[in-house]
């Protein structure tokens, strides 16, 4: 491989890491606010909402909506790129499949044995929580098989799932026994109370559709490594703006794609969209923003050093996203496992300060983890 192509390959990875780093930083705010914020609110669960006390808190919650879709989309993108590279290096399809399954299983185990412990807000309320990490793990296991399909078929299936998931009926599944409840939660019906303690926020459908779109994007990147990353800037911006325009039209019409209809014309109501499960409008808006962030990342990574300064800080978090995710929960939780939830809550400015104080601590931990991972490349750390 020529030096130029090596640079292009690196640049493509860099703009992905940049985007992932940005959403990790925003996500850290979301969870700090969830642990300690006084008026977070704004959560949409199957058409129901917890009312945010102030518009400031509402908007601080709204911007975090971009995190999960971007994280899951990029998981599909990185999977496609890494799969292509492993096959190019001579690994067999069976070896690649086994590796994907291993990582999926590890993610599910991390969810139940490490991540959920940080969420124990009410006793064992979250002990069976099927969260975003478990969702990604389950989708990876499914993609160990789905990936063998033609890319056009994967694109078609992904779009179909996203556009039609709300019409899926699971009434044929038993709802009087625990495993029926939990299966419905895992597949499509997120819940936090109805079927306690078998809870979940990130059902496989429609998120596997989002991962599928990420896979298709990753396949494109893997096949066009010789092209300058800058060639993607205009198409990404065009897709991002178009997605947001379609979202505005969808929200204005207030029909299909709005699992939570708009009640009036206030900005508050326009932006109060459903995340659990994500409406089509939610996916349009957030993935559109992600495309614009991709383009911004390409521009920044081409103009400035990516191993120093603020950009280097963001890149480090992006390269160690899963470690950051696990670590930030326990840092911002700021209490031992099983310890009761503090009744003390922070106003907006103190919450922002607490979030900012935690970021450099997490950055240093991520630097050390990255060094450890490089020192032991064949250990279980390769899956985290």
Coordinates of C-alpha atoms in Angstrom, one line a residue:
X1 CA 0.0 0.0 0.0
X2 CA 1.3 3.4 -0.9
X3 CA 1.9 6.2 1.6
X4 CA -1.0 8.1 0.1
X5 CA -3.5 5.3 0.5
X6 CA -2.3 4.7 4.0
X7 CA -3.1 8.3 4.8
X8 CA -6.5 8.0 3.2
X9 CA -7.2 4.9 5.2
X10 CA -6.2 6.6 8.4
X11 CA -8.2 9.7 7.6
X12 CA -11.4 7.7 7.1
X13 CA -10.9 6.0 10.5
X14 CA -10.1 9.4 12.0
X15 CA -13.3 11.1 11.0
X16 CA -15.2 8.2 12.4
X17 CA -13.3 8.3 15.6
X18 CA -13.8 12.1 15.8
X19 CA -17.6 11.7 15.5
X20 CA -17.7 8.9 18.0
X21 CA -15.6 11.0 20.4
X22 CA -18.0 13.9 20.1
X23 CA -21.0 11.8 20.9
X24 CA -19.2 10.2 23.8
X25 CA -18.7 13.6 25.3
X26 CA -22.3 14.6 24.8
X27 CA -23.5 11.2 26.2
X28 CA -21.4 11.8 29.3
X29 CA -23.4 14.9 29.9
X30 CA -26.7 13.0 29.4
X31 CA -25.8 10.4 32.1
X32 CA -24.3 12.9 34.5
X33 CA -27.6 14.8 34.3
X34 CA -29.5 11.6 34.7
X35 CA -27.6 10.8 37.9
X36 CA -27.4 14.2 39.5
X37 CA -29.5 16.7 37.4
X38 CA -32.4 18.3 39.2
X39 CA -34.8 18.7 36.2
X40 CA -33.6 16.4 33.4
X41 CA -36.9 14.9 32.1
X42 CA -37.8 14.8 28.4
X43 CA -37.7 11.0 28.1
X44 CA -40.1 9.5 25.6
X45 CA -41.1 5.9 26.2
X46 CA -43.7 4.4 23.9
X47 CA -45.6 7.7 23.6
X48 CA -45.3 8.6 27.3
X49 CA -43.1 11.4 28.5
X50 CA -41.6 12.6 31.8
X51 CA -42.2 16.3 31.8
X52 CA -39.0 18.4 31.8
X53 CA -39.2 21.3 34.3
X54 CA -37.4 23.9 32.2
X55 CA -36.6 24.5 28.6
X56 CA -32.9 24.7 29.3
X57 CA -32.9 21.2 30.8
X58 CA -35.1 20.0 27.9
X59 CA -32.7 21.3 25.3
X60 CA -29.7 19.8 27.1
X61 CA -31.5 16.5 26.9
X62 CA -32.5 17.0 23.3
X63 CA -28.9 17.3 22.0
X64 CA -28.1 14.0 23.6
X65 CA -30.5 12.2 21.3
X66 CA -27.8 12.2 18.6
X67 CA -25.7 9.8 20.7
X68 CA -27.3 6.4 20.5
X69 CA -28.2 6.5 16.7
X70 CA -24.6 7.6 15.9
X71 CA -23.0 5.1 18.2
X72 CA -25.1 2.2 16.7
X73 CA -24.6 3.4 13.1
X74 CA -20.8 3.6 13.6
X75 CA -20.8 0.1 15.1
X76 CA -22.1 -1.1 11.8
X77 CA -19.6 1.0 9.8
X78 CA -16.6 -0.2 11.8
X79 CA -17.9 -3.8 11.6
X80 CA -18.0 -3.6 7.8
X81 CA -14.5 -2.1 7.6
X82 CA -12.9 -4.5 10.1
X83 CA -14.5 -7.5 8.4
X84 CA -13.2 -6.4 5.0
X85 CA -9.7 -5.9 6.3
X86 CA -9.7 -9.3 8.1
X87 CA -10.8 -11.1 5.0
X88 CA -8.2 -9.2 3.0
X89 CA -5.5 -10.4 5.4
X90 CA -6.5 -14.0 4.7
X91 CA -8.9 -14.8 7.6
X92 CA -11.7 -17.2 6.7
X93 CA -15.4 -16.4 6.8
X94 CA -15.7 -18.8 9.7
X95 CA -13.0 -17.0 11.7
X96 CA -14.6 -13.6 11.0
X97 CA -18.0 -14.9 12.0
X98 CA -16.7 -16.4 15.2
X99 CA -15.0 -13.2 16.2
X100 CA -18.1 -11.1 15.6
X101 CA -20.2 -13.6 17.7
X102 CA -17.6 -13.4 20.5
X103 CA -17.7 -9.6 20.6
X104 CA -21.5 -9.7 20.6
X105 CA -21.6 -12.1 23.5
X106 CA -19.0 -10.0 25.4
X107 CA -21.0 -6.9 25.0
X108 CA -24.1 -8.6 26.3
X109 CA -22.2 -9.9 29.3
X110 CA -20.8 -6.4 29.9
X111 CA -24.3 -5.0 29.9
X112 CA -25.6 -7.4 32.6
X113 CA -22.5 -7.7 34.8
X114 CA -20.8 -4.3 34.6
X115 CA -23.0 -1.6 33.0
X116 CA -26.3 -2.5 34.8
X117 CA -24.7 -2.2 38.2
X118 CA -24.2 1.5 37.5
X119 CA -27.9 1.9 36.8
X120 CA -29.2 0.4 40.0
X121 CA -31.3 3.4 40.8
X122 CA -34.0 1.5 42.7
X123 CA -32.7 -1.7 44.2
X124 CA -32.5 -4.3 41.4
X125 CA -34.7 -2.3 39.1
X126 CA -32.0 -2.3 36.4
X127 CA -30.5 -5.8 36.9
X128 CA -32.2 -7.2 33.8
X129 CA -32.0 -4.0 31.8
X130 CA -31.6 -4.6 28.1
X131 CA -29.6 -1.5 27.3
X132 CA -27.8 0.0 24.3
X133 CA -24.6 -2.2 24.8
X134 CA -26.7 -5.4 24.9
X135 CA -28.6 -4.2 21.9
X136 CA -25.4 -3.7 19.9
X137 CA -24.2 -7.1 21.1
X138 CA -27.3 -8.8 19.9
X139 CA -27.2 -7.0 16.6
X140 CA -23.6 -8.0 16.1
X141 CA -24.5 -11.6 16.6
X142 CA -27.3 -11.3 14.0
X143 CA -24.9 -9.5 11.7
X144 CA -22.5 -12.4 11.9
X145 CA -25.0 -14.1 9.5
X146 CA -26.7 -11.1 7.8
X147 CA -23.3 -9.7 6.6
X148 CA -23.1 -12.6 4.0
X149 CA -26.1 -11.1 2.1
X150 CA -25.6 -8.7 -0.8
X151 CA -25.1 -5.1 0.3
X152 CA -28.2 -4.0 -1.7
X153 CA -30.3 -6.5 0.2
X154 CA -28.9 -5.4 3.5
X155 CA -29.7 -1.8 2.6
X156 CA -33.3 -2.8 1.6
X157 CA -33.9 -4.8 4.7
X158 CA -32.5 -2.0 6.9
X159 CA -34.7 0.6 5.3
X160 CA -37.8 -1.6 5.5
X161 CA -37.2 -2.3 9.2
X162 CA -36.8 1.4 10.0
X163 CA -39.8 2.5 8.0
X164 CA -42.2 -0.2 9.2
X165 CA -41.1 -1.3 12.7
X166 CA -44.0 0.6 14.4
X167 CA -46.5 -1.7 12.6
X168 CA -44.9 -4.8 14.1
X169 CA -47.5 -6.6 16.3
X170 CA -46.2 -8.8 19.1
X171 CA -49.5 -9.8 20.6
X172 CA -49.0 -13.4 19.6
X173 CA -46.2 -13.6 22.2
X174 CA -47.3 -14.6 25.7
X175 CA -47.5 -11.7 28.1
X176 CA -48.4 -13.7 31.3
X177 CA -44.9 -15.2 31.9
X178 CA -41.6 -13.5 32.4
X179 CA -39.8 -14.7 29.3
X180 CA -42.7 -13.6 27.0
X181 CA -42.5 -10.1 28.6
X182 CA -38.7 -9.9 28.3
X183 CA -38.7 -11.2 24.7
X184 CA -41.1 -8.5 23.7
X185 CA -39.0 -5.9 25.4
X186 CA -35.8 -7.2 23.6
X187 CA -37.5 -7.3 20.2
X188 CA -39.6 -4.1 20.0
X189 CA -41.5 -3.0 23.1
X190 CA -39.2 -1.0 25.5
X191 CA -40.5 -0.7 29.0
X192 CA -39.3 0.3 32.5
X193 CA -42.3 -0.4 34.7
X194 CA -44.9 -2.6 33.0
X195 CA -43.0 -5.8 33.1
X196 CA -40.6 -5.1 35.9
X197 CA -37.8 -6.2 36.5
X198 CA -37.5 -7.3 32.8
X199 CA -36.8 -3.9 31.5
X200 CA -35.3 -2.5 28.3
X201 CA -34.9 0.7 26.3
X202 CA -33.1 -0.4 23.1
X203 CA -35.0 -3.2 21.4
X204 CA -33.3 -4.9 18.5
X205 CA -35.9 -3.6 16.1
X206 CA -35.5 -0.9 14.7
X207 CA -31.9 -0.5 15.9
X208 CA -30.6 -3.3 13.7
X209 CA -31.9 -1.3 10.8
X210 CA -29.7 1.6 11.9
X211 CA -26.7 -0.7 12.2
X212 CA -27.5 -2.0 8.7
X213 CA -27.2 1.5 7.3
X214 CA -23.9 1.8 9.1
X215 CA -22.8 -1.4 7.5
X216 CA -23.6 -0.2 4.0
X217 CA -21.7 3.0 4.6
X218 CA -18.7 0.9 5.9
X219 CA -18.8 -1.3 2.8
X220 CA -18.6 1.8 0.7
X221 CA -15.7 3.2 2.7
X222 CA -13.8 -0.1 2.5
X223 CA -14.2 -0.2 -1.3
X224 CA -13.1 3.4 -1.8
X225 CA -10.0 3.8 0.5
X226 CA -8.0 5.3 -2.3
X227 CA -10.3 8.3 -2.6
X228 CA -9.7 11.5 -0.7
X229 CA -11.9 11.7 2.3
X230 CA -12.8 15.3 1.3
X231 CA -14.8 13.9 -1.6
X232 CA -17.4 12.8 1.0
X233 CA -17.9 16.2 2.5
X234 CA -20.5 17.6 0.1
X235 CA -22.5 14.3 -0.2
X236 CA -22.6 13.9 3.6
X237 CA -23.7 17.5 4.1
X238 CA -26.4 17.1 1.3
X239 CA -27.7 13.9 3.0
X240 CA -27.7 15.6 6.4
X241 CA -29.6 18.7 5.3
X242 CA -32.0 16.6 3.2
X243 CA -32.8 14.3 6.2
X244 CA -33.5 17.3 8.3
X245 CA -35.8 18.9 5.7
X246 CA -37.7 15.6 5.5
X247 CA -37.9 15.5 9.3
X248 CA -39.4 19.1 9.3
X249 CA -42.0 18.1 6.7
X250 CA -42.8 14.9 8.6
X251 CA -43.2 16.8 11.9
X252 CA -45.3 19.5 10.2
X253 CA -47.7 16.9 8.7
X254 CA -47.8 15.3 12.1
X255 CA -48.8 11.8 10.9
X256 CA -46.5 8.9 9.9
X257 CA -43.1 8.9 11.6
X258 CA -44.3 10.7 14.7
X259 CA -44.9 8.2 17.5
X260 CA -45.4 11.2 19.7
X261 CA -47.6 13.7 17.8
X262 CA -46.8 17.4 18.0
X263 CA -49.4 19.1 20.2
X264 CA -48.9 22.7 19.1
X265 CA -46.4 24.8 17.2
X266 CA -44.0 25.7 20.0
X267 CA -40.3 24.8 19.6
X268 CA -40.7 22.6 22.6
X269 CA -43.3 20.5 20.9
X270 CA -41.5 20.3 17.6
X271 CA -38.4 18.9 19.3
X272 CA -40.2 16.6 21.7
X273 CA -39.8 13.4 19.7
X274 CA -39.9 9.8 20.7
X275 CA -36.7 7.8 21.3
X276 CA -37.9 4.6 22.9
X277 CA -38.4 3.0 20.4
X278 CA -37.1 5.6 18.0
X279 CA -39.7 7.1 15.6
X280 CA -38.8 7.4 11.9
X281 CA -38.6 11.2 12.5
X282 CA -36.2 10.6 15.4
X283 CA -33.9 8.5 13.2
X284 CA -34.1 11.0 10.3
X285 CA -33.2 13.9 12.5
X286 CA -30.3 12.3 14.4
X287 CA -28.7 10.5 11.5
X288 CA -28.9 13.6 9.4
X289 CA -27.0 15.5 12.2
X290 CA -24.5 12.6 12.3
X291 CA -23.8 13.0 8.5
X292 CA -23.1 16.7 9.0
X293 CA -20.8 15.8 12.0
X294 CA -19.0 13.3 9.8
X295 CA -18.3 16.0 7.2
X296 CA -17.1 18.4 9.9
X297 CA -14.8 15.7 11.2
X298 CA -13.3 15.1 7.7
X299 CA -12.6 18.9 7.4
X300 CA -11.0 19.1 10.9
X301 CA -8.9 16.0 10.5
X302 CA -7.5 17.2 7.2
X303 CA -6.5 20.6 8.6
X304 CA -5.3 20.0 12.1
X305 CA -3.1 17.4 13.9
X306 CA -5.2 14.6 15.3
X307 CA -2.8 13.6 18.0
X308 CA -2.6 16.8 20.0
X309 CA -4.7 19.5 21.5
X310 CA -8.5 19.4 21.8
X311 CA -8.8 17.4 18.6
X312 CA -6.4 14.8 20.0
X313 CA -8.6 14.7 23.2
X314 CA -11.7 14.0 21.2
X315 CA -9.9 11.3 19.1
X316 CA -8.7 9.4 22.1
X317 CA -12.2 9.2 23.4
X318 CA -13.5 8.0 20.0
X319 CA -10.9 5.3 19.8
X320 CA -11.7 4.0 23.2
X321 CA -15.5 4.5 23.1
X322 CA -16.6 1.3 24.8
X323 CA -14.1 1.7 27.6
X324 CA -15.2 5.3 28.0
X325 CA -18.9 4.3 28.1
X326 CA -18.4 1.8 30.9
X327 CA -16.0 4.0 32.9
X328 CA -17.9 7.2 32.7
X329 CA -21.0 5.6 34.2
X330 CA -19.2 4.5 37.3
X331 CA -17.3 7.8 37.6
X332 CA -20.4 10.1 37.3
X333 CA -22.5 7.7 39.4
X334 CA -20.1 8.6 42.2
X335 CA -21.2 6.0 44.7
X336 CA -20.4 2.4 45.5
X337 CA -22.5 -0.5 44.0
X338 CA -25.7 -0.9 46.0
X339 CA -25.4 2.5 47.7
X340 CA -28.7 4.4 48.0
X341 CA -29.4 7.1 45.5
X342 CA -28.6 10.5 46.9
X343 CA -31.5 13.0 47.3
X344 CA -29.1 15.8 46.6
X345 CA -29.5 17.1 43.0
X346 CA -27.6 19.7 41.0
X347 CA -28.9 22.8 39.3
X348 CA -27.9 23.3 35.7
X349 CA -24.6 25.2 36.1
X350 CA -23.2 23.0 38.9
X351 CA -24.1 19.9 36.8
X352 CA -22.2 21.4 33.8
X353 CA -19.2 21.9 36.0
X354 CA -19.3 18.4 37.4
X355 CA -19.5 17.0 33.8
X356 CA -16.5 19.1 32.7
X357 CA -14.4 18.0 35.7
X358 CA -15.0 14.4 34.9
X359 CA -14.0 14.6 31.2
X360 CA -10.2 15.1 31.7
X361 CA -10.2 12.3 34.3
X362 CA -11.9 10.0 31.8
X363 CA -9.4 11.1 29.1
X364 CA -6.4 10.1 31.2
X365 CA -8.0 6.8 31.9
X366 CA -8.7 6.2 28.2
X367 CA -5.1 7.0 27.4
X368 CA -3.8 4.4 29.8
X369 CA -6.4 1.9 28.6
X370 CA -5.3 2.4 25.0
X371 CA -1.7 1.8 26.0
X372 CA -2.7 -1.4 27.8
X373 CA -4.7 -2.6 24.9
X374 CA -1.7 -2.1 22.5
X375 CA 0.6 -3.9 25.0
X376 CA -1.8 -7.0 25.0
X377 CA -3.3 -7.0 21.5
X378 CA -4.5 -10.6 21.7
X379 CA -6.2 -10.4 25.1
X380 CA -9.9 -10.0 25.8
X381 CA -9.2 -6.2 25.6
X382 CA -9.3 -6.5 21.8
X383 CA -13.1 -6.9 22.1
X384 CA -13.6 -3.8 24.3

